[in-house]
Every structure is written in C-alpha cells, then in structure tokens.
XYZ file of C-alpha atoms in Angstrom:
575
model
C -25.098 -48.953 -19.085
C -23.204 -45.798 -18.000
C -25.234 -42.647 -18.805
C -23.597 -40.048 -21.013
C -22.319 -36.920 -19.299
C -23.894 -34.761 -22.023
C -27.344 -36.255 -21.280
C -26.995 -35.745 -17.523
C -25.911 -32.129 -17.970
C -28.750 -31.456 -20.405
C -31.500 -32.995 -18.239
C -30.240 -31.863 -14.825
C -28.668 -28.465 -15.579
C -30.178 -27.534 -18.990
C -26.803 -27.520 -20.797
C -27.494 -27.376 -24.573
C -26.013 -30.345 -26.526
C -24.188 -27.953 -28.879
C -22.440 -26.283 -25.896
C -21.232 -29.692 -24.710
C -20.078 -30.672 -28.223
C -18.197 -27.397 -28.587
C -16.495 -27.923 -25.193
C -15.582 -31.505 -26.132
C -13.948 -30.315 -29.356
C -11.908 -27.675 -27.473
C -10.926 -30.227 -24.819
C -9.520 -32.574 -27.488
C -7.561 -29.688 -29.065
C -6.071 -28.559 -25.741
C -5.545 -32.020 -24.257
C -7.650 -31.329 -21.144
C -10.870 -32.793 -19.752
C -14.206 -31.612 -21.092
C -15.180 -30.670 -17.540
C -12.359 -28.120 -17.307
C -13.505 -26.437 -20.514
C -17.137 -26.358 -19.346
C -16.102 -24.647 -16.100
C -13.733 -22.187 -17.843
C -16.496 -21.159 -20.242
C -18.962 -20.862 -17.319
C -21.357 -23.341 -18.903
C -21.603 -25.108 -15.526
C -20.171 -24.504 -12.047
C -17.633 -26.893 -10.541
C -20.264 -28.251 -8.133
C -22.724 -28.916 -10.977
C -20.041 -30.754 -12.952
C -19.072 -32.923 -9.975
C -22.733 -33.719 -9.249
C -23.129 -34.826 -12.870
C -19.948 -36.941 -12.737
C -21.178 -38.434 -9.458
C -24.343 -39.604 -11.196
C -22.450 -40.821 -14.276
C -19.875 -42.917 -12.394
C -22.000 -43.815 -9.378
C -19.491 -42.228 -6.973
C -20.314 -40.170 -3.877
C -19.660 -36.421 -4.061
C -18.115 -34.841 -0.937
C -18.202 -31.012 -1.103
C -15.980 -30.953 2.013
C -13.247 -33.405 2.937
C -12.777 -34.664 6.529
C -9.340 -33.151 7.108
C -8.997 -34.965 10.414
C -8.715 -38.188 8.379
C -5.700 -37.004 6.413
C -2.993 -39.528 7.200
C 0.657 -38.578 7.217
C 2.074 -41.975 6.259
C 1.598 -41.653 2.486
C 3.661 -38.470 2.111
C 6.929 -40.429 2.197
C 5.677 -42.720 -0.581
C 3.822 -40.375 -2.918
C 5.413 -37.232 -4.427
C 3.330 -34.114 -3.813
C 3.706 -33.191 -7.509
C 1.906 -36.437 -8.504
C -1.111 -35.685 -6.311
C -1.338 -32.068 -7.459
C -0.987 -32.990 -11.132
C -3.817 -35.540 -11.040
C -5.826 -33.774 -8.278
C -6.262 -36.723 -5.930
C -5.521 -37.299 -2.250
C -5.739 -40.399 0.005
C -7.929 -40.226 3.105
C -7.912 -43.065 5.566
C -9.051 -43.880 9.058
C -6.013 -46.071 9.622
C -2.443 -46.011 8.370
C -1.374 -46.903 4.863
C -0.837 -50.646 4.503
C 2.672 -51.781 5.188
C 3.543 -48.973 7.606
C 2.466 -51.095 10.551
C 3.421 -54.435 9.061
C 0.068 -55.385 7.467
C 0.042 -57.045 4.039
C -0.876 -54.871 1.044
C -4.572 -54.360 0.585
C -5.435 -54.319 4.272
C -5.369 -50.574 4.971
C -8.178 -49.628 7.261
C -10.869 -47.706 5.404
C -8.666 -46.227 2.631
C -10.539 -43.607 0.583
C -9.149 -41.618 -2.333
C -10.706 -38.256 -3.191
C -10.397 -37.340 -6.882
C -11.466 -34.460 -9.093
C -11.468 -36.343 -12.407
C -12.838 -39.894 -12.037
C -11.706 -40.734 -15.588
C -8.028 -40.706 -14.534
C -8.025 -44.510 -14.128
C -4.306 -45.036 -14.760
C -3.298 -42.409 -12.186
C -5.642 -44.042 -9.633
C -4.023 -47.440 -10.217
C -0.556 -45.904 -9.902
C -1.550 -44.231 -6.636
C -2.915 -47.532 -5.323
C 0.410 -49.214 -6.070
C 2.367 -46.398 -4.387
C 0.155 -46.703 -1.308
C 0.373 -50.516 -1.302
C -3.407 -50.993 -1.454
C -5.495 -52.846 -3.997
C -8.948 -52.113 -2.588
C -9.992 -48.547 -1.939
C -13.040 -46.334 -2.133
C -13.177 -43.425 -4.589
C -15.097 -40.195 -3.895
C -15.379 -36.940 -5.854
C -14.329 -33.631 -4.291
C -13.793 -30.004 -5.420
C -10.361 -28.950 -6.636
C -9.864 -26.495 -3.730
C -10.734 -29.135 -1.103
C -8.267 -31.624 -2.599
C -5.436 -29.075 -2.804
C -6.084 -27.965 0.790
C -5.921 -31.592 1.975
C -2.667 -32.197 0.058
C -1.035 -29.056 1.473
C -2.177 -29.899 4.985
C -0.847 -33.467 4.833
C 2.570 -32.491 3.533
C 2.824 -29.521 5.879
C 2.157 -31.646 8.960
C 4.771 -34.122 7.804
C 7.509 -31.460 7.620
C 10.084 -31.425 10.379
C 9.939 -28.472 12.700
C 12.593 -25.785 12.332
C 14.044 -26.859 15.673
C 14.294 -30.481 14.478
C 16.020 -29.384 11.255
C 18.547 -27.388 13.269
C 19.047 -30.348 15.604
C 19.725 -32.647 12.641
C 22.232 -30.149 11.261
C 23.960 -29.831 14.647
C 24.365 -33.608 14.898
C 25.948 -33.767 11.440
C 27.832 -30.475 11.456
C 30.951 -31.562 9.578
C 28.975 -33.236 6.807
C 26.687 -30.224 6.374
C 29.562 -27.777 5.947
C 31.241 -29.968 3.325
C 27.893 -30.330 1.502
C 27.406 -26.565 1.339
C 30.947 -25.988 0.136
C 30.923 -28.781 -2.441
C 27.398 -28.349 -3.821
C 27.210 -25.949 -6.751
C 23.472 -26.063 -7.389
C 21.932 -24.564 -4.257
C 18.832 -23.611 -6.270
C 17.727 -27.213 -6.554
C 14.651 -27.150 -4.329
C 14.272 -30.920 -4.437
C 17.646 -31.297 -2.740
C 17.797 -32.968 0.636
C 20.405 -30.459 1.850
C 19.280 -29.498 5.369
C 20.121 -25.811 4.853
C 17.688 -25.681 1.910
C 15.023 -27.394 3.992
C 15.612 -24.911 6.823
C 15.281 -21.821 4.595
C 12.140 -23.234 2.942
C 10.685 -24.013 6.351
C 11.390 -20.524 7.738
C 9.666 -18.893 4.750
C 6.738 -21.354 4.843
C 6.094 -20.902 8.556
C 6.301 -17.127 8.215
C 3.760 -17.111 5.377
C 1.381 -19.291 7.398
C 1.701 -16.948 10.373
C 0.773 -14.019 8.038
C 4.177 -12.414 8.655
C 5.149 -9.317 6.681
C 8.915 -9.548 7.316
C 11.573 -12.071 8.323
C 14.651 -10.755 10.170
C 17.932 -12.693 10.325
C 20.036 -10.909 12.921
C 23.674 -11.811 13.731
C 25.229 -11.243 17.152
C 28.660 -11.973 18.599
C 28.051 -15.566 19.721
C 24.634 -16.281 18.229
C 22.122 -15.270 15.623
C 18.374 -15.003 15.692
C 15.502 -15.427 13.214
C 12.427 -13.298 13.940
C 9.257 -12.514 12.013
C 6.881 -9.568 12.125
C 3.185 -10.426 12.454
C 0.604 -7.619 12.598
C 3.396 -5.099 13.151
C 5.036 -6.882 16.113
C 8.300 -8.867 15.990
C 8.294 -12.403 17.432
C 11.185 -14.841 17.876
C 10.999 -17.756 15.451
C 14.334 -19.532 15.853
C 17.791 -19.178 17.437
C 20.099 -21.592 15.518
C 23.769 -22.148 16.389
C 26.134 -19.428 15.158
C 27.948 -21.732 12.708
C 24.773 -22.157 10.615
C 24.640 -18.398 9.930
C 26.954 -18.225 6.838
C 25.254 -21.148 5.098
C 21.740 -19.823 5.814
C 22.548 -16.333 4.522
C 24.378 -17.704 1.469
C 21.341 -19.820 0.575
C 19.042 -16.777 0.738
C 21.479 -14.676 -1.318
C 21.656 -17.369 -4.002
C 17.853 -17.563 -4.145
C 17.699 -13.750 -4.538
C 20.502 -13.793 -7.170
C 22.802 -11.661 -5.035
C 26.600 -11.766 -5.021
C 27.431 -14.301 -2.298
C 31.117 -13.299 -2.347
C 30.357 -9.651 -1.515
C 29.824 -9.361 2.231
C 31.066 -5.813 2.792
C 28.363 -3.843 0.954
C 24.552 -3.715 1.303
C 22.664 -5.569 -1.450
C 19.032 -5.720 -2.564
C 17.330 -8.486 -4.498
C 14.065 -10.337 -4.879
C 12.678 -13.813 -5.450
C 9.316 -15.490 -5.994
C 8.201 -18.456 -3.926
C 5.026 -20.500 -3.833
C 3.564 -21.819 -0.589
C 0.584 -24.051 -1.344
C -1.678 -21.966 -3.552
C -0.143 -18.648 -2.426
C 2.366 -16.792 -4.577
C 4.761 -14.716 -2.482
C 7.021 -11.937 -3.757
C 10.039 -11.723 -1.431
C 12.215 -8.570 -1.322
C 15.646 -9.306 0.173
C 17.903 -6.700 1.768
C 21.343 -7.445 3.226
C 23.388 -5.174 5.488
C 26.961 -5.830 6.720
C 27.406 -5.633 10.513
C 30.298 -6.339 12.833
C 29.132 -9.929 13.391
C 28.075 -10.865 9.857
C 25.413 -9.889 7.352
C 21.979 -8.913 8.590
C 19.187 -9.981 6.219
C 15.568 -8.818 6.068
C 13.004 -10.478 3.806
C 9.821 -8.495 3.032
C 6.959 -10.859 2.137
C 4.260 -9.639 -0.256
C 1.393 -12.035 -0.923
C 0.531 -11.571 -4.622
C -2.561 -13.803 -4.392
C -4.261 -11.572 -1.795
C -6.595 -9.068 -3.367
C -6.473 -5.306 -2.874
C -8.770 -4.084 -0.094
C -12.039 -2.385 -0.874
C -12.306 1.157 0.472
C -15.024 -0.006 2.876
C -12.696 -2.645 4.392
C -9.823 -0.485 5.646
C -11.521 0.609 8.889
C -13.262 3.900 8.080
C -16.628 4.479 9.807
C -19.534 5.249 7.439
C -19.514 9.041 7.864
C -15.804 9.475 7.102
C -15.931 6.794 4.408
C -18.511 8.967 2.635
C -16.206 11.995 3.055
C -13.249 10.139 1.527
C -15.361 8.745 -1.329
C -16.439 12.310 -2.174
C -12.846 13.593 -2.025
C -11.415 10.911 -4.337
C -13.955 11.801 -7.011
C -12.653 15.374 -7.198
C -11.490 16.415 -10.690
C -8.206 17.907 -9.468
C -6.142 18.629 -6.357
C -3.796 16.772 -4.015
C -4.855 14.206 -1.414
C -2.037 13.219 0.959
C -1.883 10.100 3.133
C 0.536 10.435 6.018
C 1.917 8.232 8.769
C 5.098 6.379 9.772
C 6.564 3.450 7.846
C 4.291 0.410 8.039
C 1.121 2.333 8.878
C -0.808 1.091 5.823
C -0.559 4.195 3.618
C 0.055 2.227 0.420
C -2.815 -0.170 1.187
C -5.176 2.787 1.624
C -4.031 4.380 -1.640
C -4.458 1.090 -3.533
C -7.985 0.800 -2.130
C -8.677 4.370 -3.278
C -7.330 3.707 -6.779
C -9.398 0.509 -7.065
C -12.536 2.441 -6.133
C -12.045 4.976 -8.967
C -10.489 2.597 -11.510
C -12.811 2.805 -14.513
C -12.126 2.449 -18.255
C -12.802 6.156 -18.838
C -10.047 7.282 -16.393
C -6.309 7.180 -17.122
C -4.448 6.320 -13.887
C -0.633 6.249 -13.760
C 1.476 5.568 -10.667
C 5.159 5.871 -9.826
C 6.162 3.801 -6.799
C 9.136 2.409 -4.915
C 8.453 -0.495 -5.029
C 5.314 -1.501 -6.952
C 3.799 -3.750 -4.279
C 0.630 -5.016 -5.995
C -0.339 -5.024 -9.656
C -3.766 -3.510 -10.364
C -5.417 -4.240 -13.708
C -6.139 -1.190 -15.814
C -3.515 0.996 -14.089
C -0.046 1.813 -15.462
C 2.482 1.376 -12.648
C 6.089 2.592 -12.875
C 8.911 1.322 -10.673
C 11.471 3.861 -9.444
C 15.011 2.845 -10.451
C 17.811 5.085 -9.110
C 20.454 3.037 -10.957
C 19.255 4.494 -14.261
C 18.254 7.843 -12.735
C 14.525 7.061 -12.861
C 13.595 9.065 -9.760
C 10.166 10.195 -8.581
C 10.755 13.660 -10.064
C 11.986 12.405 -13.453
C 9.230 9.797 -13.719
C 6.628 12.383 -12.722
C 7.763 14.788 -15.439
C 7.241 11.994 -17.978
C 3.868 10.981 -16.511
C 2.327 14.442 -16.950
C 2.995 14.143 -20.708
C 0.980 10.885 -20.816
C -2.415 12.613 -20.473
C -3.231 11.205 -17.011
C -6.427 11.932 -15.090
C -5.110 10.539 -11.812
C -1.473 10.347 -10.649
C -0.159 8.399 -7.651
C 3.291 9.373 -6.356
C 4.682 6.769 -3.969
C 6.230 9.414 -1.719
C 7.053 13.130 -1.839
C 10.697 13.219 -0.750
C 12.110 16.461 -2.178
C 11.160 19.906 -3.420
C 11.314 18.986 -7.106
C 8.771 16.167 -6.677
C 6.565 18.379 -4.485
C 6.620 21.240 -7.028
C 5.654 18.974 -9.934
C 2.860 17.407 -7.822
C 1.467 20.852 -6.969
C 1.676 22.059 -10.581
C -0.047 18.860 -11.765
C -2.873 19.414 -9.281
C -3.265 23.040 -10.343
C -3.432 22.064 -14.025
C -6.346 19.666 -13.713
C -4.948 16.375 -12.363
C -5.988 14.505 -9.224
C -2.777 13.627 -7.361
C -2.347 11.131 -4.512
C 0.841 10.807 -2.501
C 2.284 9.907 0.906
C 4.364 11.738 3.507
C 6.062 10.600 6.715
C 4.569 12.825 9.418
C 2.903 12.182 12.779
C -0.491 13.682 12.003
C -2.454 15.410 9.253
C -1.588 18.993 10.217
C 2.152 18.245 10.287
C 1.965 17.390 6.552
C 1.440 21.081 5.759
C 4.470 22.053 7.869
C 6.539 19.357 6.172
C 5.710 20.572 2.655
C 6.534 24.164 3.587
C 9.855 22.930 5.054
C 10.585 21.169 1.742
C 10.123 24.507 -0.017
C 6.532 24.624 -1.317
C 4.930 28.075 -1.000
C 1.939 28.211 1.419
C -0.288 29.918 -1.184
C 0.310 26.980 -3.542
C -0.602 24.496 -0.802
C -3.830 26.308 0.047
C -4.782 26.258 -3.642
C -3.889 22.626 -4.379
C -4.259 20.407 -1.283
C -7.787 19.035 -0.855
C -7.256 16.909 2.256
C -4.681 15.126 4.383
C -5.426 11.652 5.761
C -3.315 10.507 8.729
C -3.477 6.858 9.715
C -2.108 4.116 11.946
C -2.739 0.379 12.127
C -4.072 -1.241 15.302
C -4.187 -4.979 15.830
C -7.682 -6.485 15.798
C -8.688 -8.712 18.708
C -9.076 -12.413 17.895
C -12.791 -13.222 17.928
C -12.091 -16.758 19.169
C -10.469 -15.767 22.451
C -11.021 -12.072 23.261
C -12.162 -11.550 26.842
C -14.573 -8.935 28.169
C -13.672 -7.119 31.390
C -14.429 -3.936 33.327
C -11.208 -1.872 33.336
C -10.025 0.325 36.149
C -10.748 4.016 35.361
C -7.053 4.762 35.899
C -6.191 2.377 33.035
C -8.561 4.235 30.689
C -7.361 7.721 31.583
C -4.208 7.717 29.360
C -6.313 7.526 26.181
C -8.972 9.943 27.422
C -11.670 7.317 27.958
C -13.885 7.502 31.030
C -16.548 5.225 32.573
C -19.256 7.547 31.219
C -18.068 6.864 27.639
C -18.494 3.120 28.126
C -21.809 3.007 29.963
C -22.714 -0.661 30.442
C -20.516 -1.870 27.588
C -17.456 -3.967 28.469
C -13.936 -3.433 27.157
C -12.112 -6.414 25.633
C -8.552 -7.627 26.136
C -6.330 -10.129 24.349
C -5.946 -13.679 25.634
C -4.391 -15.926 22.944
C -5.352 -19.226 21.314
C -4.306 -21.569 18.503
C -6.263 -19.536 15.958
C -4.187 -16.387 16.567
C -0.823 -18.090 17.300
C -1.353 -17.206 21.002
C -0.974 -13.467 20.350
C -4.599 -12.531 21.129
C -4.826 -10.598 17.851
C -5.613 -11.540 14.272
C -5.186 -8.971 11.511
C -5.005 -5.188 11.612
C -7.328 -2.282 10.899
C -6.732 1.398 10.297
C -7.542 4.329 12.549
C -7.866 7.582 10.635
C -7.753 11.366 10.902
C -9.121 13.195 7.839
C -8.333 16.920 7.650
C -10.309 18.506 4.807
C -8.936 21.907 3.853
C -12.051 24.073 3.824
C -11.939 27.873 3.395
C -11.157 28.462 7.095
C -8.141 26.137 7.084
C -6.917 27.454 3.737
C -6.914 30.989 5.130
C -5.026 29.782 8.204
C -2.386 28.027 6.047
C -1.723 31.363 4.326
C -1.132 32.969 7.733
C 0.875 30.247 9.482
C 2.208 26.768 8.971
C 2.340 25.963 12.704
C 0.953 22.418 12.843
C -0.464 22.867 16.371
C -2.590 25.859 15.345
C -3.731 24.132 12.149
C -4.698 20.976 14.069
C -6.549 22.959 16.751
C -8.528 24.747 14.040
C -9.326 21.463 12.295
C -10.556 19.878 15.550
C -12.710 22.976 16.147
C -14.185 22.369 12.680
C -15.149 18.819 13.742
C -12.133 16.712 12.725
C -11.912 13.384 14.589
C -8.314 12.739 15.661
C -6.394 9.463 15.472
C -6.705 8.979 19.236
C -10.458 9.609 19.171
C -10.950 7.127 16.317
C -8.910 4.576 18.282
C -11.069 5.144 21.368
C -14.184 4.403 19.307
C -12.670 1.108 18.138
C -11.955 0.206 21.790
C -15.585 0.965 22.687
C -16.747 -1.168 19.725
C -14.680 -4.140 20.952
C -12.397 -4.161 17.907
C -9.083 -3.489 19.642
C -7.570 -2.836 23.074
C -6.607 0.219 25.101
C -2.959 -0.880 24.931
C -3.009 -0.998 21.128
C -4.417 2.511 20.790
C -1.804 3.832 23.224
C 0.970 2.007 21.356
C 0.235 3.531 17.959
C -0.875 7.028 18.995
C 1.758 7.918 21.587
C 4.274 10.508 20.432
C-alpha cells in the first residue's frame, strides 16, 4: 500500500497535518500540485518534498542530473514547451529508439527525470513521443530539469555560420519569404532570418555580452559583441542578408521599418532559458545601410552588494560612512561604460530601508530596485533631468539619485538640494576625481557652493578579471612593469599573472570585471583649496598628499593580488 504524503511529511519533516490539509485545499482551488503550495508557503524545502515523494512512489531522487547523458535526438520529436510545462526531461545513454533503426521500446538505458511523479498522463505522452514503452523514472529538482532542457535544445541549435550557409544556398527563396511574410513576430516560424536573429541574441547572452553591434560596410557587414568591455567578431554574413536582418530587429523593437533615413530608438524583451533580457535597440543611418546596436540588460541578475564591486576593506568603510551622511553630494565619475550606475545601485541598495524615501531620475532606468521610486527621463514630453528634479524635491525625499549632471540647471538644483538637507548622488564624465570639480565650475556652479555641498568624488574604471581556470603565473621583465609604476621590490617573491584562454572564458583569458577606485573626500584642506583654485592638477596633488589612493595605484594592487593583468591596468588608466 502506497504511504500517504501527509504521513511521510509529518514523520520525516515534522509537518503538522493541518498545514498539509490547508495546502491541499489551496492546491485544489488554484489547480496546482500540493507540493508547489507547500514550497511557496515555506512549509518544506524543495529537497524535502522530493525526498518525501521519493519514499511515497519508490523512485530514486537525483539532486543533480548527469548532463553528459543528455541526448540530442529527442529535441526534434518533443516540443520544448511540453517539457517545460510538465517539468520532465529524457536522459539516456544511447539514442532515442527509432533514430538508429531500432524498434520502439529498445532505447538503451532511457531515463526520464520528473519533478511531479503524479503527472502520469504526461509521462505516457512523452514515452509515445520518444517511441519507448519501457523507461526508468527518477525525481529531480526543478532547476536541474530546466538546466538539462535548455542545454539539450541549445546544443541542437544550428550554429550561426550554418544558418547563414543555409540562407546562402536558398537565397531566392529567403528573399521572397521575407517580402511575402507579414507576421515576422511569430517566433515559432521556421524563417531562417528569425532563427539567425534569435541565435545571435542567444549566443551573445550566453557569452555575457553587454552589446551587439551590426555594422554595415560597402561590400559586407559584420556582427560583433562586447564582452567585458572588449568587442569581438561574432559573424560576417553576406551583404544581401543585411536588410532582412535589420528589418527583423526593427520589427521586434516596434520601430518603423520603412524609415531608414533617421535614427530610431526602441526596446524589446526576450527570454533565454531562465534569463529575462531587456534589449535597448538603437539604429543609425550610414552611407552603406543602417547601423544597429543592441544593449543587453539582464533583468534576472541581482544588483551588486557594495562589498562586491571591488573596493578594498579600508576604502569600503570610507564609502559606507559617506553614504550614511544626512546631506551633501557624492559624485561618481568616469567614462561611459566604467560601471558608475552599477556602483550607485549598490550604494542605494545598501541604504535602502523602509524609513528612508529614495527617488531617482535616470536615463534609462536600467534595473528596478524594490522600495525605490525610479523616474525615466523622457525628452519627447520635456521630462528632463532638471524638470524631473524640481518635481522630486517636492516629494519629501531623503535621498536623490540623478542619473547624470549635464547642464547648469541640473547642477544648481542638485547643489541646492544638498544644502537643504538631502543626500544627492550623481555621475559625471571626467577622467579622475579632481577633474569633477573643474567640470562643475565650467558648467557654472560657484566654487563656494561646491565646497559647501560636495562630500566626496569617486572615480572608477573597470578592469577585466583573470579567469581562474587558466591564468598563468610568470615573472615579468622589470621593463614591462615600469609603465604602471610597479617595480620588482613591490612584488617580492609573488608572481604576476597573465591571461591564457580556455573554454570557460571563451578563450579570452578573462571572466567578469571588477572596479578600480579613487575616492577623494573633501576635507577642510581640500575645501579651502577649491575656494582658491579649480585647477584639477593642484586639487589632485593635494588629495594624494592627504593619502588618496589613485586609480593607477589601486590597479597596481589588483595586479599584485593576482586579480588582473598589467595590460588591463594600462588600458583603462592611460590618458
């Protein structure tokens, strides 16, 4: 006799009978399994539920699935939506029956991993689709099953080069398809151009790319993606594919495909496996066709903690003290793509409490943070930084984030807000921390107002982090260290590391990026100097004399610690 799930949960995991009964009632109302309700209400963990189901049904529980046994043959027979809906995936040591001529039921070692063993009808349907009548059933966690499904269907996809080759061989047919097909948004279509666009986006997401560039030239066009701040070639399709590829992207982003003479901006949402990606699309007319750039923002990735952005403990403590100030301006400066927004989001997350009112105005709002009111700049309706900021100060904020100070009006309101009891964060595009003061004076802000309102300026850059799987230790020539001011005495017996490249890092030698920082705190000495001069060289020299660690020096420390390379520090800190 099959034991009751309620009894197993009570005896093994001390789940009260009334909690199970309550979950069963809710499951019947919502039309879901009782297990889902128990997990949602945190009565049991997913592992505890699967262990209980394993005992109830007499099935083995595999916390991890052997991904090397994921066959590719079933993907042509079974829709991916079916497997994801019923949370099951076939694993087999051999091929699915029938793909090598065997009669049904003779697949070698066919195993099906399921999340809900009570889905008998779906299991039978899957068996029929696979052409097997005898198979083994095991239980596995939801995440393991979804990962196996995504992996199987990803490996089955044609490469971008193969898709282009197929299109080249059937050129005339493809062009007529694109011209005759009205519904280009149908993602289930077999149109090769749709497959190619989906593949380009998918591969870019898997490579952790931040941007995709589609660049037209006279006799060719190129697809590149930016990974960890560096552009890499992805694909160079024939020139005749260019109009269809760009039209497909413009349709997805709801842009005007007939307008090819003016720049356009749009956006779209895509899902790659369990990742939700927000894609910003920008088109620009050139002499050889439209140039398109897609900015990829992964909405499922969480905002960094302040301790994760690359600050050493001493300066992390300094920044944590600064961001708890009751009023004043804290500026984050650096070129485009240097991680300023990521740092500010980490700062806001660290001070985001129910008793603080935080309002931001950004262009664009890149990540949504719970508990914070975020405003999107919209020039079409005259919602500029200055106009939005004037409205924000009437909303009783404690903390204000301004995406960027671009003009005098915005700068003046930011300064006045800081002087009247608000903590203001913003960004500037300057080379170092001291240059931010010069920039604000150039905009038109009076030096005495800056000395009264600015608490600190944080300059930053992003360096690529060496891949731990393949980085190689070596003893560099002293001449190679000289450009960054590093000598043999600084290293002692410690080696320096260089990039090599492996499968794990897509043969780049790097995986991920980390910040290097320069924090200039405006103490009384620097405030007095700002009143006398706004020469950035004198201000920086005074700050260094006060103990400020420069961007280059922070980069050198990360080279010594084996985090990055000499070349990376030179690349991001050279003027």
